[in-house]
């Protein structure tokens, strides 16, 4: 007989955090992405402990939760012992349309300009080819991205998606 069940054990603190975050909302599997977004938005990343707690709370396998969380580029999955990412992440699309419009230049220049407190990542297609090069500052998509526009959004900490009619839309 085992002294404890197989697999990762649910951390009691993470369980309480997840229960508080989900509240009385139903634990339906079709809401998994919504709940991953809630965790990412609240904590800035998806820790392994919170993913285990979410899987347990939703009665899903850890594999199901992990494969969804790691499929999408906008989720930051952090393993045990890893350092969480900085508060602001800039994702620069590096697919063909954005590459042709200058995304590689942005990727080369931004880390030196934005500094160590901002993470700059290559991102797969973000679905904004018509406005290449495209970038996303936090959750804020930026069409026709330039170093100056990105630096301005970072400086203003404008990391939420702009409302329709906003000058960056």
PDB file of C-alpha atoms in Angstrom:
ATOM      1  CA  UNK A   1       0.000   0.000   0.000  1.00  0.00           C
ATOM      2  CA  UNK A   2       1.116   3.509  -0.782  1.00  0.00           C
ATOM      3  CA  UNK A   3       1.539   6.019   1.984  1.00  0.00           C
ATOM      4  CA  UNK A   4       0.210   8.711  -0.370  1.00  0.00           C
ATOM      5  CA  UNK A   5      -1.601   8.779  -3.734  1.00  0.00           C
ATOM      6  CA  UNK A   6       0.270   8.760  -7.050  1.00  0.00           C
ATOM      7  CA  UNK A   7       0.952  12.031  -8.827  1.00  0.00           C
ATOM      8  CA  UNK A   8       1.328  15.581  -7.640  1.00  0.00           C
ATOM      9  CA  UNK A   9      -0.308  16.455  -4.371  1.00  0.00           C
ATOM     10  CA  UNK A  10      -2.478  19.543  -4.077  1.00  0.00           C
ATOM     11  CA  UNK A  11      -0.884  22.319  -2.062  1.00  0.00           C
ATOM     12  CA  UNK A  12      -3.466  23.525   0.502  1.00  0.00           C
ATOM     13  CA  UNK A  13      -2.599  27.205  -0.055  1.00  0.00           C
ATOM     14  CA  UNK A  14      -2.939  26.850  -3.835  1.00  0.00           C
ATOM     15  CA  UNK A  15      -6.262  25.040  -3.374  1.00  0.00           C
ATOM     16  CA  UNK A  16      -7.625  27.942  -1.313  1.00  0.00           C
ATOM     17  CA  UNK A  17      -6.345  30.495  -3.847  1.00  0.00           C
ATOM     18  CA  UNK A  18      -8.059  28.655  -6.700  1.00  0.00           C
ATOM     19  CA  UNK A  19     -11.311  28.189  -4.785  1.00  0.00           C
ATOM     20  CA  UNK A  20     -11.366  31.892  -3.892  1.00  0.00           C
ATOM     21  CA  UNK A  21     -10.627  32.881  -7.487  1.00  0.00           C
ATOM     22  CA  UNK A  22     -13.349  30.655  -8.965  1.00  0.00           C
ATOM     23  CA  UNK A  23     -15.885  31.399  -6.257  1.00  0.00           C
ATOM     24  CA  UNK A  24     -19.259  29.808  -6.918  1.00  0.00           C
ATOM     25  CA  UNK A  25     -18.695  29.482 -10.669  1.00  0.00           C
ATOM     26  CA  UNK A  26     -19.352  26.024 -12.123  1.00  0.00           C
ATOM     27  CA  UNK A  27     -16.391  23.681 -12.514  1.00  0.00           C
ATOM     28  CA  UNK A  28     -17.172  22.774 -16.145  1.00  0.00           C
ATOM     29  CA  UNK A  29     -14.377  21.677 -18.463  1.00  0.00           C
ATOM     30  CA  UNK A  30     -15.491  24.153 -21.166  1.00  0.00           C
ATOM     31  CA  UNK A  31     -14.490  26.939 -18.747  1.00  0.00           C
ATOM     32  CA  UNK A  32     -10.886  25.740 -18.377  1.00  0.00           C
ATOM     33  CA  UNK A  33      -9.379  28.461 -20.590  1.00  0.00           C
ATOM     34  CA  UNK A  34     -11.401  31.126 -18.796  1.00  0.00           C
ATOM     35  CA  UNK A  35     -10.081  29.884 -15.452  1.00  0.00           C
ATOM     36  CA  UNK A  36      -6.504  29.760 -16.732  1.00  0.00           C
ATOM     37  CA  UNK A  37      -6.903  33.397 -17.798  1.00  0.00           C
ATOM     38  CA  UNK A  38      -8.166  34.303 -14.331  1.00  0.00           C
ATOM     39  CA  UNK A  39      -5.121  32.730 -12.705  1.00  0.00           C
ATOM     40  CA  UNK A  40      -2.728  34.328 -15.209  1.00  0.00           C
ATOM     41  CA  UNK A  41      -4.371  37.746 -14.745  1.00  0.00           C
ATOM     42  CA  UNK A  42      -4.392  37.533 -10.947  1.00  0.00           C
ATOM     43  CA  UNK A  43      -0.894  36.149 -10.353  1.00  0.00           C
ATOM     44  CA  UNK A  44       0.945  37.063 -13.579  1.00  0.00           C
ATOM     45  CA  UNK A  45       1.749  33.421 -14.328  1.00  0.00           C
ATOM     46  CA  UNK A  46       0.499  29.857 -13.918  1.00  0.00           C
ATOM     47  CA  UNK A  47       2.454  28.122 -11.189  1.00  0.00           C
ATOM     48  CA  UNK A  48       2.643  24.338 -11.103  1.00  0.00           C
ATOM     49  CA  UNK A  49       0.956  24.329  -7.683  1.00  0.00           C
ATOM     50  CA  UNK A  50      -2.013  26.347  -8.960  1.00  0.00           C
ATOM     51  CA  UNK A  51      -2.347  24.144 -12.058  1.00  0.00           C
ATOM     52  CA  UNK A  52      -2.479  21.057  -9.843  1.00  0.00           C
ATOM     53  CA  UNK A  53      -5.086  22.740  -7.631  1.00  0.00           C
ATOM     54  CA  UNK A  54      -7.144  23.777 -10.677  1.00  0.00           C
ATOM     55  CA  UNK A  55      -7.035  20.252 -12.088  1.00  0.00           C
ATOM     56  CA  UNK A  56      -8.188  18.853  -8.752  1.00  0.00           C
ATOM     57  CA  UNK A  57     -10.919  21.463  -8.343  1.00  0.00           C
ATOM     58  CA  UNK A  58     -12.254  20.801 -11.869  1.00  0.00           C
ATOM     59  CA  UNK A  59     -11.870  17.016 -11.595  1.00  0.00           C
ATOM     60  CA  UNK A  60      -9.573  16.990 -14.636  1.00  0.00           C
ATOM     61  CA  UNK A  61      -6.270  15.237 -15.099  1.00  0.00           C
ATOM     62  CA  UNK A  62      -3.163  17.341 -14.666  1.00  0.00           C
ATOM     63  CA  UNK A  63      -2.262  16.414 -18.252  1.00  0.00           C
ATOM     64  CA  UNK A  64      -5.456  18.000 -19.601  1.00  0.00           C
ATOM     65  CA  UNK A  65      -4.869  21.246 -17.733  1.00  0.00           C
ATOM     66  CA  UNK A  66      -1.150  21.385 -18.548  1.00  0.00           C
ATOM     67  CA  UNK A  67      -1.563  20.730 -22.274  1.00  0.00           C
ATOM     68  CA  UNK A  68      -4.108  23.553 -22.597  1.00  0.00           C
ATOM     69  CA  UNK A  69      -1.994  25.939 -20.512  1.00  0.00           C
ATOM     70  CA  UNK A  70       1.163  25.262 -22.520  1.00  0.00           C
ATOM     71  CA  UNK A  71      -0.522  25.366 -25.945  1.00  0.00           C
ATOM     72  CA  UNK A  72      -1.273  29.110 -25.853  1.00  0.00           C
ATOM     73  CA  UNK A  73       1.615  31.582 -25.986  1.00  0.00           C
ATOM     74  CA  UNK A  74      -0.062  34.081 -23.661  1.00  0.00           C
ATOM     75  CA  UNK A  75       0.038  31.741 -20.646  1.00  0.00           C
ATOM     76  CA  UNK A  76       3.225  31.678 -18.575  1.00  0.00           C
ATOM     77  CA  UNK A  77       3.586  28.230 -17.013  1.00  0.00           C
ATOM     78  CA  UNK A  78       6.168  28.262 -14.221  1.00  0.00           C
ATOM     79  CA  UNK A  79       7.608  25.013 -12.875  1.00  0.00           C
ATOM     80  CA  UNK A  80       8.513  24.466  -9.230  1.00  0.00           C
ATOM     81  CA  UNK A  81      11.576  26.451  -8.273  1.00  0.00           C
ATOM     82  CA  UNK A  82      11.528  28.669 -11.390  1.00  0.00           C
ATOM     83  CA  UNK A  83      11.424  32.432 -11.044  1.00  0.00           C
ATOM     84  CA  UNK A  84       8.140  34.030 -12.104  1.00  0.00           C
ATOM     85  CA  UNK A  85       8.372  36.357 -15.116  1.00  0.00           C
ATOM     86  CA  UNK A  86       8.633  40.143 -14.766  1.00  0.00           C
ATOM     87  CA  UNK A  87       5.366  42.062 -14.380  1.00  0.00           C
ATOM     88  CA  UNK A  88       5.402  43.124 -18.046  1.00  0.00           C
ATOM     89  CA  UNK A  89       5.945  40.841 -21.009  1.00  0.00           C
ATOM     90  CA  UNK A  90       6.218  42.095 -24.575  1.00  0.00           C
ATOM     91  CA  UNK A  91       5.505  39.499 -27.229  1.00  0.00           C
ATOM     92  CA  UNK A  92       6.619  40.337 -30.759  1.00  0.00           C
ATOM     93  CA  UNK A  93       5.121  38.297 -33.561  1.00  0.00           C
ATOM     94  CA  UNK A  94       7.832  36.659 -35.632  1.00  0.00           C
ATOM     95  CA  UNK A  95       5.728  34.959 -38.292  1.00  0.00           C
ATOM     96  CA  UNK A  96       6.351  35.696 -41.972  1.00  0.00           C
ATOM     97  CA  UNK A  97       4.253  38.863 -42.365  1.00  0.00           C
ATOM     98  CA  UNK A  98       5.696  40.448 -39.234  1.00  0.00           C
ATOM     99  CA  UNK A  99       9.219  39.308 -40.098  1.00  0.00           C
ATOM    100  CA  UNK A 100       8.926  41.001 -43.487  1.00  0.00           C
ATOM    101  CA  UNK A 101       7.629  44.154 -41.776  1.00  0.00           C
ATOM    102  CA  UNK A 102      10.552  44.381 -39.341  1.00  0.00           C
ATOM    103  CA  UNK A 103       9.802  42.279 -36.262  1.00  0.00           C
ATOM    104  CA  UNK A 104      13.370  40.972 -36.112  1.00  0.00           C
ATOM    105  CA  UNK A 105      14.619  44.535 -35.662  1.00  0.00           C
ATOM    106  CA  UNK A 106      12.160  45.042 -32.800  1.00  0.00           C
ATOM    107  CA  UNK A 107      13.270  41.796 -31.168  1.00  0.00           C
ATOM    108  CA  UNK A 108      16.902  42.848 -31.445  1.00  0.00           C
ATOM    109  CA  UNK A 109      16.452  46.366 -30.039  1.00  0.00           C
ATOM    110  CA  UNK A 110      13.737  46.038 -27.389  1.00  0.00           C
ATOM    111  CA  UNK A 111      15.586  44.126 -24.638  1.00  0.00           C
ATOM    112  CA  UNK A 112      18.306  46.779 -24.426  1.00  0.00           C
ATOM    113  CA  UNK A 113      15.804  49.624 -24.435  1.00  0.00           C
ATOM    114  CA  UNK A 114      13.169  48.180 -22.096  1.00  0.00           C
ATOM    115  CA  UNK A 115      15.608  46.776 -19.530  1.00  0.00           C
ATOM    116  CA  UNK A 116      15.662  43.697 -17.327  1.00  0.00           C
ATOM    117  CA  UNK A 117      12.284  44.361 -15.683  1.00  0.00           C
ATOM    118  CA  UNK A 118      10.483  43.708 -18.981  1.00  0.00           C
ATOM    119  CA  UNK A 119      10.546  40.352 -20.720  1.00  0.00           C
ATOM    120  CA  UNK A 120      10.673  40.395 -24.531  1.00  0.00           C
ATOM    121  CA  UNK A 121       9.616  37.201 -26.300  1.00  0.00           C
ATOM    122  CA  UNK A 122       9.254  35.915 -29.822  1.00  0.00           C
ATOM    123  CA  UNK A 123       5.605  35.018 -30.361  1.00  0.00           C
ATOM    124  CA  UNK A 124       4.066  32.786 -32.975  1.00  0.00           C
ATOM    125  CA  UNK A 125       1.411  34.317 -35.194  1.00  0.00           C
ATOM    126  CA  UNK A 126      -0.934  36.481 -33.158  1.00  0.00           C
ATOM    127  CA  UNK A 127      -3.458  36.846 -35.974  1.00  0.00           C
ATOM    128  CA  UNK A 128      -2.768  40.468 -36.883  1.00  0.00           C
ATOM    129  CA  UNK A 129      -0.883  40.084 -40.147  1.00  0.00           C
ATOM    130  CA  UNK A 130      -2.694  43.041 -41.709  1.00  0.00           C
ATOM    131  CA  UNK A 131      -1.075  45.341 -39.122  1.00  0.00           C
ATOM    132  CA  UNK A 132       2.440  43.896 -39.204  1.00  0.00           C
ATOM    133  CA  UNK A 133       4.671  44.108 -37.355  1.00  0.00           C
ATOM    134  CA  UNK A 134       2.410  43.279 -34.449  1.00  0.00           C
ATOM    135  CA  UNK A 135       3.273  43.072 -30.783  1.00  0.00           C
ATOM    136  CA  UNK A 136       1.408  42.525 -27.531  1.00  0.00           C
ATOM    137  CA  UNK A 137       2.364  44.488 -24.418  1.00  0.00           C
ATOM    138  CA  UNK A 138       0.936  42.476 -21.537  1.00  0.00           C
ATOM    139  CA  UNK A 139      -2.541  41.869 -22.955  1.00  0.00           C
ATOM    140  CA  UNK A 140      -2.550  45.005 -25.092  1.00  0.00           C
ATOM    141  CA  UNK A 141      -2.163  44.265 -28.820  1.00  0.00           C
ATOM    142  CA  UNK A 142      -0.204  46.870 -30.731  1.00  0.00           C
ATOM    143  CA  UNK A 143      -0.616  47.118 -34.508  1.00  0.00           C
ATOM    144  CA  UNK A 144       2.172  48.580 -36.660  1.00  0.00           C
ATOM    145  CA  UNK A 145       4.496  48.212 -33.679  1.00  0.00           C
ATOM    146  CA  UNK A 146       7.581  50.355 -33.369  1.00  0.00           C
ATOM    147  CA  UNK A 147      10.209  50.554 -30.648  1.00  0.00           C
ATOM    148  CA  UNK A 148       8.812  53.950 -29.651  1.00  0.00           C
ATOM    149  CA  UNK A 149       5.177  52.763 -29.428  1.00  0.00           C
ATOM    150  CA  UNK A 150       6.140  49.687 -27.424  1.00  0.00           C
ATOM    151  CA  UNK A 151       8.381  51.670 -25.065  1.00  0.00           C
ATOM    152  CA  UNK A 152       5.560  54.187 -24.565  1.00  0.00           C
ATOM    153  CA  UNK A 153       3.072  51.480 -23.593  1.00  0.00           C
ATOM    154  CA  UNK A 154       5.597  49.845 -21.260  1.00  0.00           C
ATOM    155  CA  UNK A 155       6.423  53.174 -19.609  1.00  0.00           C
ATOM    156  CA  UNK A 156       2.708  53.901 -19.137  1.00  0.00           C
ATOM    157  CA  UNK A 157       2.183  50.313 -17.891  1.00  0.00           C
ATOM    158  CA  UNK A 158      -0.584  50.059 -20.487  1.00  0.00           C
ATOM    159  CA  UNK A 159      -0.852  46.286 -20.361  1.00  0.00           C
ATOM    160  CA  UNK A 160      -4.615  45.738 -20.620  1.00  0.00           C
ATOM    161  CA  UNK A 161      -6.428  45.446 -23.933  1.00  0.00           C
ATOM    162  CA  UNK A 162      -7.457  48.888 -25.141  1.00  0.00           C
ATOM    163  CA  UNK A 163     -11.149  49.657 -25.569  1.00  0.00           C
ATOM    164  CA  UNK A 164     -12.567  50.088 -29.092  1.00  0.00           C
ATOM    165  CA  UNK A 165     -11.774  53.575 -30.354  1.00  0.00           C
ATOM    166  CA  UNK A 166      -8.459  53.717 -28.460  1.00  0.00           C
ATOM    167  CA  UNK A 167      -5.703  55.233 -30.650  1.00  0.00           C
ATOM    168  CA  UNK A 168      -3.752  51.940 -30.710  1.00  0.00           C
ATOM    169  CA  UNK A 169      -6.723  49.973 -32.039  1.00  0.00           C
TER     170      UNK A 169
END
